[in-house]
Coordinates of C-alpha atoms and ligand atoms in Angstrom, one line a residue:
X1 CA -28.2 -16.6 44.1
X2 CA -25.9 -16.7 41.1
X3 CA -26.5 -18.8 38.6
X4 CA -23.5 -20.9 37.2
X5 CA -22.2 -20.3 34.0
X6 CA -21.7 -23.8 31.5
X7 CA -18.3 -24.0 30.6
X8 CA -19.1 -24.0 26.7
X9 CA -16.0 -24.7 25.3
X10 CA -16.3 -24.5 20.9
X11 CA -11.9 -25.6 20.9
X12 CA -11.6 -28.1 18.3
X13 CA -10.2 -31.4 18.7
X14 CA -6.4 -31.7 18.6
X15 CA -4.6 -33.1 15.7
X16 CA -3.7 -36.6 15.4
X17 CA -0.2 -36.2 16.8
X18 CA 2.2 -38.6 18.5
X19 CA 3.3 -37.8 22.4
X20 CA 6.3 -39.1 23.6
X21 CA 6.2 -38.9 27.7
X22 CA 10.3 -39.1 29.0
X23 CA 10.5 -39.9 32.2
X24 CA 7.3 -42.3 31.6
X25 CA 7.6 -43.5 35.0
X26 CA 8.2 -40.2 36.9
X27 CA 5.3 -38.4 39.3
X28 CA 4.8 -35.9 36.2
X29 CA 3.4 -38.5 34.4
X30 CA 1.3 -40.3 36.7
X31 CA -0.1 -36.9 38.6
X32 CA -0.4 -34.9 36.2
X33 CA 0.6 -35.1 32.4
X34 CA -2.1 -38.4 32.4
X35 CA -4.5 -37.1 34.6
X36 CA -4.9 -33.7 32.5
X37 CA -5.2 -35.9 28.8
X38 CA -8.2 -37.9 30.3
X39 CA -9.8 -34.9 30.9
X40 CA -8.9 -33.5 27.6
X41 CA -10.2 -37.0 26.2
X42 CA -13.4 -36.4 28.6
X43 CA -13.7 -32.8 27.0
X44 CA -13.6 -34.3 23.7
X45 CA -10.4 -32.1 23.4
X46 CA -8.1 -35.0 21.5
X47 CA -9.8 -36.3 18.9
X48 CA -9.0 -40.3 17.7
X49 CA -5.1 -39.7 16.3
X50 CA -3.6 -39.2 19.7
X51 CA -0.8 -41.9 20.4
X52 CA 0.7 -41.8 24.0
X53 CA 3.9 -43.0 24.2
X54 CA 5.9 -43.5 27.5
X55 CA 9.5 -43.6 27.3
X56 CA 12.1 -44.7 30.1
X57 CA 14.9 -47.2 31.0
X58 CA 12.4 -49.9 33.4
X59 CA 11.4 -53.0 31.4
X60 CA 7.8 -52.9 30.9
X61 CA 5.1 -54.0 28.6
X62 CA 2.2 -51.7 26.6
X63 CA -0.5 -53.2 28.7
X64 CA 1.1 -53.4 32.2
X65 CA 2.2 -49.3 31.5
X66 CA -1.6 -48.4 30.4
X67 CA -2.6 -50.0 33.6
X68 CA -0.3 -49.3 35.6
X69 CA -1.6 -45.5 34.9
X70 CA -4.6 -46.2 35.6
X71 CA -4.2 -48.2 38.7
X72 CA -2.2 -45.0 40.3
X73 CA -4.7 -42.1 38.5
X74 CA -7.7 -44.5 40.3
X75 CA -6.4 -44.4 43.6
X76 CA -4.1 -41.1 43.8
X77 CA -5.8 -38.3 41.5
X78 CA -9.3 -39.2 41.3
X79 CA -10.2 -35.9 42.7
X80 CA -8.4 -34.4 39.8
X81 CA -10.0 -36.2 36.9
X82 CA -13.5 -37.6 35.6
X83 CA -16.8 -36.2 35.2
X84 CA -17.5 -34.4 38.8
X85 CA -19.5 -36.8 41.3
X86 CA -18.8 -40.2 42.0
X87 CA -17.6 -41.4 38.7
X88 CA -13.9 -40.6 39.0
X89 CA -13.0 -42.5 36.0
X90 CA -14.9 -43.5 33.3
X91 CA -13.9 -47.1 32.6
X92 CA -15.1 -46.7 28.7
X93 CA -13.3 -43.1 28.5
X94 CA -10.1 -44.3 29.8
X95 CA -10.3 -47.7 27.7
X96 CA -10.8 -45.4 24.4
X97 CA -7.3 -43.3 25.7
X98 CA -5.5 -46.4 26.5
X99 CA -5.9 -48.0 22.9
X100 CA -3.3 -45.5 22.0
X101 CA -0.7 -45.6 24.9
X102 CA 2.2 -47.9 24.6
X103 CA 6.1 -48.0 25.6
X104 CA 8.9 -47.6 24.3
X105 CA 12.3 -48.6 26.8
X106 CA 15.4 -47.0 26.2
X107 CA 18.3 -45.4 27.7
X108 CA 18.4 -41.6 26.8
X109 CA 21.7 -41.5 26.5
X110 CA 21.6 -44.2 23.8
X111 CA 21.2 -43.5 20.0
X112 CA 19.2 -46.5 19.3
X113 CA 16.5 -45.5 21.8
X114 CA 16.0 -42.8 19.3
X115 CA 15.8 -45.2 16.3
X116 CA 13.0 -46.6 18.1
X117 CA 10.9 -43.3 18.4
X118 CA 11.6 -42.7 14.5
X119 CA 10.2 -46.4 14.4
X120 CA 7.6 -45.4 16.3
X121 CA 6.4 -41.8 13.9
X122 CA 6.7 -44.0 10.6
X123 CA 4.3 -46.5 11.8
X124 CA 1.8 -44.2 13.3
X125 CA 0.1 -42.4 10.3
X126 CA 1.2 -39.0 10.8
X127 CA 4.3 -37.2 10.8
X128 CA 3.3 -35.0 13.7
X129 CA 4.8 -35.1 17.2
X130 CA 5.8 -34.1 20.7
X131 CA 8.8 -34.7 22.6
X132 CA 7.5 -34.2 26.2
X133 CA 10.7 -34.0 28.7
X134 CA 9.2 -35.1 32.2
X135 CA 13.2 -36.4 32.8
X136 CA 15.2 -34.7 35.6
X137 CA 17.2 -31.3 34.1
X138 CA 20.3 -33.1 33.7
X139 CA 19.3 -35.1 30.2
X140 CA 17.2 -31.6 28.8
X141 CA 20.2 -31.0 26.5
X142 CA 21.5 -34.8 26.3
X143 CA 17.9 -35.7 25.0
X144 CA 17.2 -32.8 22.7
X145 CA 20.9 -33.5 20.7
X146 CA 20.0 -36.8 20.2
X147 CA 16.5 -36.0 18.9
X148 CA 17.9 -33.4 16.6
X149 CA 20.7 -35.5 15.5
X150 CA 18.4 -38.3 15.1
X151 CA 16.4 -36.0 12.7
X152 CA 13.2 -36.1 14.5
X153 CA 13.4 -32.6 14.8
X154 CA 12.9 -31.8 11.6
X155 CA 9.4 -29.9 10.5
X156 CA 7.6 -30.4 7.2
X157 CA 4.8 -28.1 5.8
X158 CA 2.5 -31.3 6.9
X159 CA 4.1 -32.5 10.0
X160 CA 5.1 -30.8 13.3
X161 CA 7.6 -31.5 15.8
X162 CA 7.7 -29.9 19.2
X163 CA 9.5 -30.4 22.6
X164 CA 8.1 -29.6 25.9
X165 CA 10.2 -28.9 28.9
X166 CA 9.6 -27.5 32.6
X167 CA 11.3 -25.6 35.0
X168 CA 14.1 -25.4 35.9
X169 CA 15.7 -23.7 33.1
X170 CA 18.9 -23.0 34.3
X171 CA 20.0 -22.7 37.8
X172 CA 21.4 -18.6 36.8
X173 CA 21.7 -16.5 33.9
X174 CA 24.8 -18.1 32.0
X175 CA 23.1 -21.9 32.5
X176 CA 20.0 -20.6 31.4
X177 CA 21.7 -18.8 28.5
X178 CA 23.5 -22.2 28.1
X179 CA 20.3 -24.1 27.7
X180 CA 18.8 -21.8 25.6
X181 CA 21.5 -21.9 23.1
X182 CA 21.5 -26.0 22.8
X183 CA 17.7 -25.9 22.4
X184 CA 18.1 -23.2 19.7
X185 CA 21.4 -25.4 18.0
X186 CA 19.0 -28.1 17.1
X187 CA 15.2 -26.5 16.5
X188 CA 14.0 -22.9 16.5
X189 CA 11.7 -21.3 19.0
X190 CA 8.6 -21.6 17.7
X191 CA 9.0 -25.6 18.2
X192 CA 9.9 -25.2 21.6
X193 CA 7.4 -25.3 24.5
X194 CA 8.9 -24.0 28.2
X195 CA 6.1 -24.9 30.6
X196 CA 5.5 -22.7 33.6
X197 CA 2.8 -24.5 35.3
X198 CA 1.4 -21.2 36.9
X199 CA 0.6 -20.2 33.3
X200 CA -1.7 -23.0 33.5
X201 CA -3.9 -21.8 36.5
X202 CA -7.3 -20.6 35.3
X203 CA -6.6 -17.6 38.1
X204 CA -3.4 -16.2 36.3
X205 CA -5.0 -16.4 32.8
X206 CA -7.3 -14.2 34.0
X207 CA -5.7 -11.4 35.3
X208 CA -4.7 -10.6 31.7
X209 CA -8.7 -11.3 30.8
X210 CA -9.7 -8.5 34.0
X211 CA -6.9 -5.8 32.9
X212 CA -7.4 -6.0 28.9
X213 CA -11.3 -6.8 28.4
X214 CA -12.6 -3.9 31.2
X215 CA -11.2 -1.2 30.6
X216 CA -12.2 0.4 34.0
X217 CA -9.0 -1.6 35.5
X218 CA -6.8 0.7 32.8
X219 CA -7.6 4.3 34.2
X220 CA -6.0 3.2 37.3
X221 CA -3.4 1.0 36.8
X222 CA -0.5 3.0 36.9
X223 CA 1.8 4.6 39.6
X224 CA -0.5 7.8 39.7
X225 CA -3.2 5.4 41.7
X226 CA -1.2 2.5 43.0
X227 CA 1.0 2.8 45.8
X228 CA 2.9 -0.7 45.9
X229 CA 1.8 -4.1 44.7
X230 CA 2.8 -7.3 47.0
X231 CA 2.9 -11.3 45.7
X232 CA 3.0 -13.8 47.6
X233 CA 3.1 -17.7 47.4
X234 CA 2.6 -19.2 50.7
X235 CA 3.0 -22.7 51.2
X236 CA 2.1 -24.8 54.3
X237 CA 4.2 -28.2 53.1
X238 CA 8.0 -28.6 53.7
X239 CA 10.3 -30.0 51.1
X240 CA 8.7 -33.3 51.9
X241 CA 10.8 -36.0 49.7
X242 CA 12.7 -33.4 47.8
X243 CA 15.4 -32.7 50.5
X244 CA 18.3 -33.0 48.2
X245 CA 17.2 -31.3 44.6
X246 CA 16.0 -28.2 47.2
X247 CA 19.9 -27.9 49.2
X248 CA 20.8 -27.0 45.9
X249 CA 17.8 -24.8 44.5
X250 CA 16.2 -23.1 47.3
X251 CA 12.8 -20.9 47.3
X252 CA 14.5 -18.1 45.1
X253 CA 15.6 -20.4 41.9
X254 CA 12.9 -22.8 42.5
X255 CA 10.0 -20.2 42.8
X256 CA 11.4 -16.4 41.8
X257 CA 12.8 -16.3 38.4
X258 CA 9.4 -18.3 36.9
X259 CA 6.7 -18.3 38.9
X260 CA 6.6 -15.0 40.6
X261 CA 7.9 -13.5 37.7
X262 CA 5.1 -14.8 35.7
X263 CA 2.4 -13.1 38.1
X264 CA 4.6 -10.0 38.0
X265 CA 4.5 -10.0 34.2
X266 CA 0.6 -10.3 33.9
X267 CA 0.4 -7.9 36.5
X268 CA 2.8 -5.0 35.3
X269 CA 3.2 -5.7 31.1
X270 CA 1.7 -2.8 28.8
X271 CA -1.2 -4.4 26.5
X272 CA -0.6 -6.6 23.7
X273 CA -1.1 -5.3 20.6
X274 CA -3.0 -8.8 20.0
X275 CA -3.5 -12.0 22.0
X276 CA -1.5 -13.7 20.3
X277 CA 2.0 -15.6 21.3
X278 CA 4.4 -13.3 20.0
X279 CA 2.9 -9.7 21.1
X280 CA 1.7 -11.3 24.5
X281 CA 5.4 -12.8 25.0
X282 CA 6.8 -9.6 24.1
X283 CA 5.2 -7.5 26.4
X284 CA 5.9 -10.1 29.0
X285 CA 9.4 -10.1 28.2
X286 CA 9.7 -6.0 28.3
X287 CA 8.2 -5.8 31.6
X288 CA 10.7 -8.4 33.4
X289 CA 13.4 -7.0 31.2
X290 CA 12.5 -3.2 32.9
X291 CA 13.2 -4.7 36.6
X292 CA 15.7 -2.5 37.8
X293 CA 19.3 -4.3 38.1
X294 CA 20.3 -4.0 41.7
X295 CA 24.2 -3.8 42.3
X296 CA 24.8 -6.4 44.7
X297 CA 24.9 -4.2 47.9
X298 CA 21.3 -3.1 46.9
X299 CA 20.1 -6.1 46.7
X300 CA 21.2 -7.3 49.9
X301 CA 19.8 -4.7 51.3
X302 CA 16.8 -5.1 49.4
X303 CA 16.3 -9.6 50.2
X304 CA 15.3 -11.7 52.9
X305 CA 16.1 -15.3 53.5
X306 CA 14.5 -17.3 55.7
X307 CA 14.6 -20.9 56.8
X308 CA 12.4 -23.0 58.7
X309 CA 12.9 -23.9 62.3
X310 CA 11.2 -26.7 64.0
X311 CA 7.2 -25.5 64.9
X312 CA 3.9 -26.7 64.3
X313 CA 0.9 -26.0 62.0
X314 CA -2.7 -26.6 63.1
X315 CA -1.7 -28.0 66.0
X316 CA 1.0 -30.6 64.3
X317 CA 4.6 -30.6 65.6
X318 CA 6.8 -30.0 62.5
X319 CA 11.0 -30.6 61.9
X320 CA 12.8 -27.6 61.0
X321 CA 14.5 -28.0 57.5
X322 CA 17.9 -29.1 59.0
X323 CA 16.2 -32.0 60.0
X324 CA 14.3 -32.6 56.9
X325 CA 15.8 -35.8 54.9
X326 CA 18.6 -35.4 53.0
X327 CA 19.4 -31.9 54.3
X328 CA 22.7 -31.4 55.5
X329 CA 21.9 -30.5 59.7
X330 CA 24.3 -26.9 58.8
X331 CA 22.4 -26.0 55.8
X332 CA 21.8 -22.7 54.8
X333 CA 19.7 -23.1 52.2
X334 CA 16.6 -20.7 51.8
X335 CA 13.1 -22.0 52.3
X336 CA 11.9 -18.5 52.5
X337 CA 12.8 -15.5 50.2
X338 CA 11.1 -12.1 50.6
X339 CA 12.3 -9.9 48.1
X340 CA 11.5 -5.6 46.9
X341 CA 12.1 -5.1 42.9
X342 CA 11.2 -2.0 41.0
X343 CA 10.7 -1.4 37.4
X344 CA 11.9 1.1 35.4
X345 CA 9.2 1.9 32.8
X346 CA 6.7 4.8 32.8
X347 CA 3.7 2.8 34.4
X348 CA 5.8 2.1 37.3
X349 CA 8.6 3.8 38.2
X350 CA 8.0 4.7 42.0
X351 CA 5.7 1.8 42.6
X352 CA 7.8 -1.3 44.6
X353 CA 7.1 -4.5 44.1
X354 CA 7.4 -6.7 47.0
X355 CA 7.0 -10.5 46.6
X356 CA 8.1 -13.4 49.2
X357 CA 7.5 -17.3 49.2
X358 CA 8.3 -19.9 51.7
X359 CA 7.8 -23.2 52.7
X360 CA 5.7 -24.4 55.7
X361 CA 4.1 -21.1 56.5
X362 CA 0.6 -20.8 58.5
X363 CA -1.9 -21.3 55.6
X364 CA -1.5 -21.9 51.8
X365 CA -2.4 -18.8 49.9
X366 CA -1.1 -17.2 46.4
X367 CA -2.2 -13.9 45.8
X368 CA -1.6 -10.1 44.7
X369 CA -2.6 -7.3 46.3
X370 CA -2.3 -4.6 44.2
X371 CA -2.7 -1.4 47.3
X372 CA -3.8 1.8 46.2
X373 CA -2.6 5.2 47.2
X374 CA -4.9 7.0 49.9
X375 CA -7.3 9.8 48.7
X376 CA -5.7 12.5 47.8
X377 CA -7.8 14.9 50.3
X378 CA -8.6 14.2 53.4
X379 CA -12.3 15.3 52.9
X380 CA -13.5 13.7 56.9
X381 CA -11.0 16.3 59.3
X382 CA -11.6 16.1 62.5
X383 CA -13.7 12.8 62.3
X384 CA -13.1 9.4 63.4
X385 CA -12.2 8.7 59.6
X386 CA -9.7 11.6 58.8
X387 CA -7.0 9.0 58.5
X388 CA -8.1 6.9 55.7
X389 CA -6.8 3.2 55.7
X390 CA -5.3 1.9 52.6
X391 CA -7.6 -0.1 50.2
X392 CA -6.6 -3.1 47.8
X393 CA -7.7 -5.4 45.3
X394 CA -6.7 -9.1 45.8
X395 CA -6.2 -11.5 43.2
X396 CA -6.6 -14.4 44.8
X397 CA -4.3 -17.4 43.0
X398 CA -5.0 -20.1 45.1
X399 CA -6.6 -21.7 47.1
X400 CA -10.2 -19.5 46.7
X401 CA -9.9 -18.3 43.2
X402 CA -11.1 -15.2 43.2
X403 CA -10.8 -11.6 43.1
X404 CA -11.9 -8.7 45.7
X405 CA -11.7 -5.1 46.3
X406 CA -11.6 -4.3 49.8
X407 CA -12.4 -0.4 50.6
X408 CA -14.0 1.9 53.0
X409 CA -17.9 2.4 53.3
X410 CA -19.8 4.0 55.9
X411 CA -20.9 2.4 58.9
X412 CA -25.0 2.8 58.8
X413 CA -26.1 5.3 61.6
X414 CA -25.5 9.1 62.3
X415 CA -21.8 9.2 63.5
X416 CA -19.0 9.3 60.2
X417 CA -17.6 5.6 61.2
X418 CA -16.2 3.9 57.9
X419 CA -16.2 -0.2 57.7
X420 CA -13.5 -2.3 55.5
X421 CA -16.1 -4.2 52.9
X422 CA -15.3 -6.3 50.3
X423 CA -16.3 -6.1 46.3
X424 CA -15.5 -9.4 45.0
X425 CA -16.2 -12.6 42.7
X426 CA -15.0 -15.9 43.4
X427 CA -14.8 -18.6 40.5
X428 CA -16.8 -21.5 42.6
X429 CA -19.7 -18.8 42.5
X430 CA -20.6 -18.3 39.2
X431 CA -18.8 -21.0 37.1
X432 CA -18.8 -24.8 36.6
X433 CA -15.6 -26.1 37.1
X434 CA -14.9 -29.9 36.3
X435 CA -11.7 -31.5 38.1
X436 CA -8.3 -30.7 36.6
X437 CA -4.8 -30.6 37.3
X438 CA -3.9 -27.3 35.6
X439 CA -2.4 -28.9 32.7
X440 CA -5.1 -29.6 30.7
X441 CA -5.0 -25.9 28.5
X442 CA -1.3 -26.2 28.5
X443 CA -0.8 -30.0 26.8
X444 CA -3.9 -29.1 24.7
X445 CA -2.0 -25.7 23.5
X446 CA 0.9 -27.3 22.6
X447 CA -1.1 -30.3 21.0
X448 CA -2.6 -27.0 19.0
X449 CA 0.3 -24.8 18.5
X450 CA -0.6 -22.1 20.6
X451 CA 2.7 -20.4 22.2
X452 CA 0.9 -17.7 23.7
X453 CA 1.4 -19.6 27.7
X454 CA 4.9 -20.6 26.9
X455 CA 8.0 -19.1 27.9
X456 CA 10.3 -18.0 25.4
X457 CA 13.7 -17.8 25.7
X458 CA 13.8 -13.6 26.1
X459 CA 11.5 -14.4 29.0
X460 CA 13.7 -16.8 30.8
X461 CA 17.0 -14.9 30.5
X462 CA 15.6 -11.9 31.4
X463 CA 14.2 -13.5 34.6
X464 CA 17.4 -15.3 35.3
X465 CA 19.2 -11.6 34.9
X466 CA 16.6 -9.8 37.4
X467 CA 17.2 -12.6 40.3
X468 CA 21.3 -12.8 39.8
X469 CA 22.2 -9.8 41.7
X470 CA 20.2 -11.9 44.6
X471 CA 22.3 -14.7 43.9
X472 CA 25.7 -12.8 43.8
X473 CA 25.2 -10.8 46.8
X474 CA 24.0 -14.5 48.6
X475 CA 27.2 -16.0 47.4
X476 CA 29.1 -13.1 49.8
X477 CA 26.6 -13.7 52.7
X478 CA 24.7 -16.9 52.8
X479 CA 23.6 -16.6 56.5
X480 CA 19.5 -17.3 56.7
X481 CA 16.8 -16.4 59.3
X482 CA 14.7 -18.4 61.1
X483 CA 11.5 -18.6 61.2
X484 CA 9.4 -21.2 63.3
X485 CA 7.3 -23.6 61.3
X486 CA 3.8 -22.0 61.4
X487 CA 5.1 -18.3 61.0
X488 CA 4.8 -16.0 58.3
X489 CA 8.5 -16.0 57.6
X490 CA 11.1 -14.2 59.5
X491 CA 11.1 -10.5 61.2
X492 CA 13.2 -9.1 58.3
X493 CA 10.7 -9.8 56.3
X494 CA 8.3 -7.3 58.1
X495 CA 11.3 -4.7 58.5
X496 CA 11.9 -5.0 54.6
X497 CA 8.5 -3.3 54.5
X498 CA 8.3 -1.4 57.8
X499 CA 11.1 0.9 56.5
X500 CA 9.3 2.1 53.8
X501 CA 6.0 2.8 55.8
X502 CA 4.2 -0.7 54.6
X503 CA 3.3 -3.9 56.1
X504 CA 2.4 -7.4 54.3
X505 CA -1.0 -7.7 53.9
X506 CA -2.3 -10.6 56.0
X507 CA -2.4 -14.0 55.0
X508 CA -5.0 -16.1 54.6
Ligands
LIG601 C1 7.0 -25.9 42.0 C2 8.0 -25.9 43.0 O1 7.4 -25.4 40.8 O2 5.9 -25.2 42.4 C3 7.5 -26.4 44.3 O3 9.2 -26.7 42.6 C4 6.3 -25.7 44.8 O4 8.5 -26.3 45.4 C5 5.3 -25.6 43.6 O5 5.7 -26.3 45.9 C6 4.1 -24.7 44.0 O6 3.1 -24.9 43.0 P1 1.6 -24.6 43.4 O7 0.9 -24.8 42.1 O8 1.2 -25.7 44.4 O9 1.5 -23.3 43.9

């Protein structure tokens, strides 16, 4: 039996700094921006100087939004936060992070809302803060002009100011650009934060912590020993109350360009010369940057989209997506995109990269599966084994984090018969692992000024300029396949690997 190793964290406290939540009122908030500072609070991770401060346009006082929080975090997240067992939420814990939460409402369009945050810095004791953007895309820019023009932007050697935005970033390359550009009129790039929340998943971190700190992974990480490498991100939900934002995203933009990407970039980048935000970035951005730029009949040839149909999972009868709400009944908008890159860099040329993601698929799983190439001799002729099977290792995302080699060993007993066994570790096995949300290392990062899980800008664009041949050659032809609710995505999504002698690895 394995004994369970103590998370033993030696991080320091954060500095005292002041948080402004926009969009105070929004999900983000509630699941998972307040969920994931308790925890930091119950990992002594904040220190006393932290002020919370939601911002939003509803009337509401300090009090009634501190308990309001915790009304919603007791009764909707208590699986995500407190001390493990029963005690979801440590009434003295959350009383000590509620003496610094307060409110401040305001119109983001309005310049005195922004007189009121200044008020706000000058009266809290130190000069250090965080513009958190949990607002829908459209005020990203709106809100980060009037912060600079405000002149809260603006760094001293003592105080820091930083700005914190998620996906999406950009809905193609020239919006992304376009975003990029206002964020960089107004602050430079070391004060801005672009949160990926994959970044934040213990799983993902540690694909970089496997490949750099053993070095047996090295000698065969390359297109000498691997054959192909697949990702997937298989969800079992539907759009659920997100019908309209998704008509106009769809699984590529909402899933490709960031997260995939992201696990393709731990996967595939060259090793940083230090862990550290700008050599870890770099190498990040390289990689993606290396995808090879398909000319828009290639990459028809080389994408699937898929939609879902009505069908049922477990047993449950499920719509299709035309008769989700707030879909239009003739939409064509993806729900599943399965999609072959390659990348032009020495590692890798010859080695395709196959990822695909979709919506209410048979299970929830995110993993890759890196495949190796079959011995090179056949050493077994004329035995039941002469045709060796391929063999993989799995980096299991989610849900059993966890990683596993599966290869061939011999069946006990006198004939040659080989048997598919697994190597593997999963993290529920050998550490402790308190209740989180996943954004617990990325708030306390940026609380810290660690970049190193951030996007940067090089990142984004050259994500944005990978995917838009996809979007180009979609604009000519934007017909979809179905699939049925249940399934594994469409039958061109097998083809797209069939032709080149491959199949999906099996999900779940
Ligand atoms: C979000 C997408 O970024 O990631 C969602 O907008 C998707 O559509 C989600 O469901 C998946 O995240 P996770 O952590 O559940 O894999």
């Amino acid at each position: 039996m394995t004994r369970l190793i103590r998370n033993k964290s030696k991080a320091e406290p954060a500095p005292p700094t002041t948080l402004f939540l926009f969009g105070a009122h929004g999900d983000l908030v509630k699941r998972l921006l307040m969920p994931a500072l308790y925890n930091l609070s119950r990992d002594g991770l904040l220190g006393d100087g932290l002020r919370i401060i939601g911002v939003d346009h509803n009337a509401i006082t300090d009090e009634a939004f501190a308990k309001k929080l915790e009304d919603f975090i007791r009764a909707e997240v208590a699986s995500k936060v407190g001390k493990g067992g029963d005690q979801a939420l440590d009434p003295a814990l959350w009383a000590k992070l509620a003496k610094g939460i307060s409110y401040v409402q305001g119109d983001f369009l309005d310049d005195s809302t922004y007189q009121a945050l200044a008020a706000k810095i000058a009266d809290s004791g130190t000069g250090n803060a965080v513009f958190y953007l949990a607002t829908a895309p459209r005020f990203f820019s709106e809100v980060v002009r009037r912060l600079g023009a405000a002149g809260l932007l603006q760094e001293t050697p003592e105080a820091f100011r930083r700005v914190v935005i998620e996906k999406p970033f950009g809905s193609d390359l020239p919006t992304a650009e376009a975003l990029n550009a206002c964020l960089l009129k107004v602050m430079s790039e070391n004060q801005i934060y672009r949160i990926d929340h994959y970044l934040g998943k213990e799983t993902v971190q540690n694909i970089l912590i496997s490949r750099f700190s053993n070095s047996l992974f090295e000698a065969f990480w390359n297109n000498h020993y691997i054959d192909h490498v697949q990702i997937t991100a298989a969800e079992t939900v539907g759009v659920e109350t997100r019908g309209s934002f998704y008509e106009h995203t769809g699984a590529l933009r909402d899933m490709v360009p960031n997260h995939l990407f992201q696990l393709l970039a731990m996967v595939a980048m060259e090793p940083p010369a230090a862990f550290g935000a700008d050599a870890v970035r770099g190498e990040k951005a390289k990689v993606v940057g290396a995808i090879r730029p398909w000319s828009v009949e290639e990459a028809r040839a080389n994408s699937v989209r898929g939609q879902y149909a009505p069908g049922e999972i477990d047993g449950k009868p499920l719509p299709g997506y035309r008769q989700e709400n707030n879909v239009a009944p003739d939409s064509n908008t993806e729900t599943y995109v399965a999609l072959k890159v390659m990348i032009d860099n020495w590692r890798w040329v010859g080695v395709p990269f196959y990822l695909r993601t979709g919506k209410r698929m048979s299970v929830r799983d995110t993993e890759i599966v890196i495949c190796f190439k079959p011995a090179p001799y056949a050493q077994f002729r004329d035995t039941e084994v002469d045709e060796l099977q391929p063999t993989y290792l799995r980096i299991q995302i989610q849900p059993n984090e966890g990683m596993w080699f599966d290869l061939l060993a011999k069946r006990p007993g006198p004939a040659l018969k080989m048997a598919n066994i697994e190597l593997g570790f999963a993290y529920k096995d050998f550490f402790e692992m308190q209740p989180s949300t996943g954004y617990e290392t990325l708030i306390y990062d940026c609380l810290t000024g660690d970049q190193t899980l951030f996007q940067r800008a090089d990142n984004i664009e050259n994500g944005w300029r990978a995917v838009q041949p996809f979007l180009d050659a979609w604009q000519q032809d934007a017909s979809v396949q179905s699939y049925a609710a249940g399934e594994d995505g469409p039958q061109a999504a097998e083809d797209l690997l069939t032709r080149d002698g491959r199949v999906w690895h099996g999900l779940g």
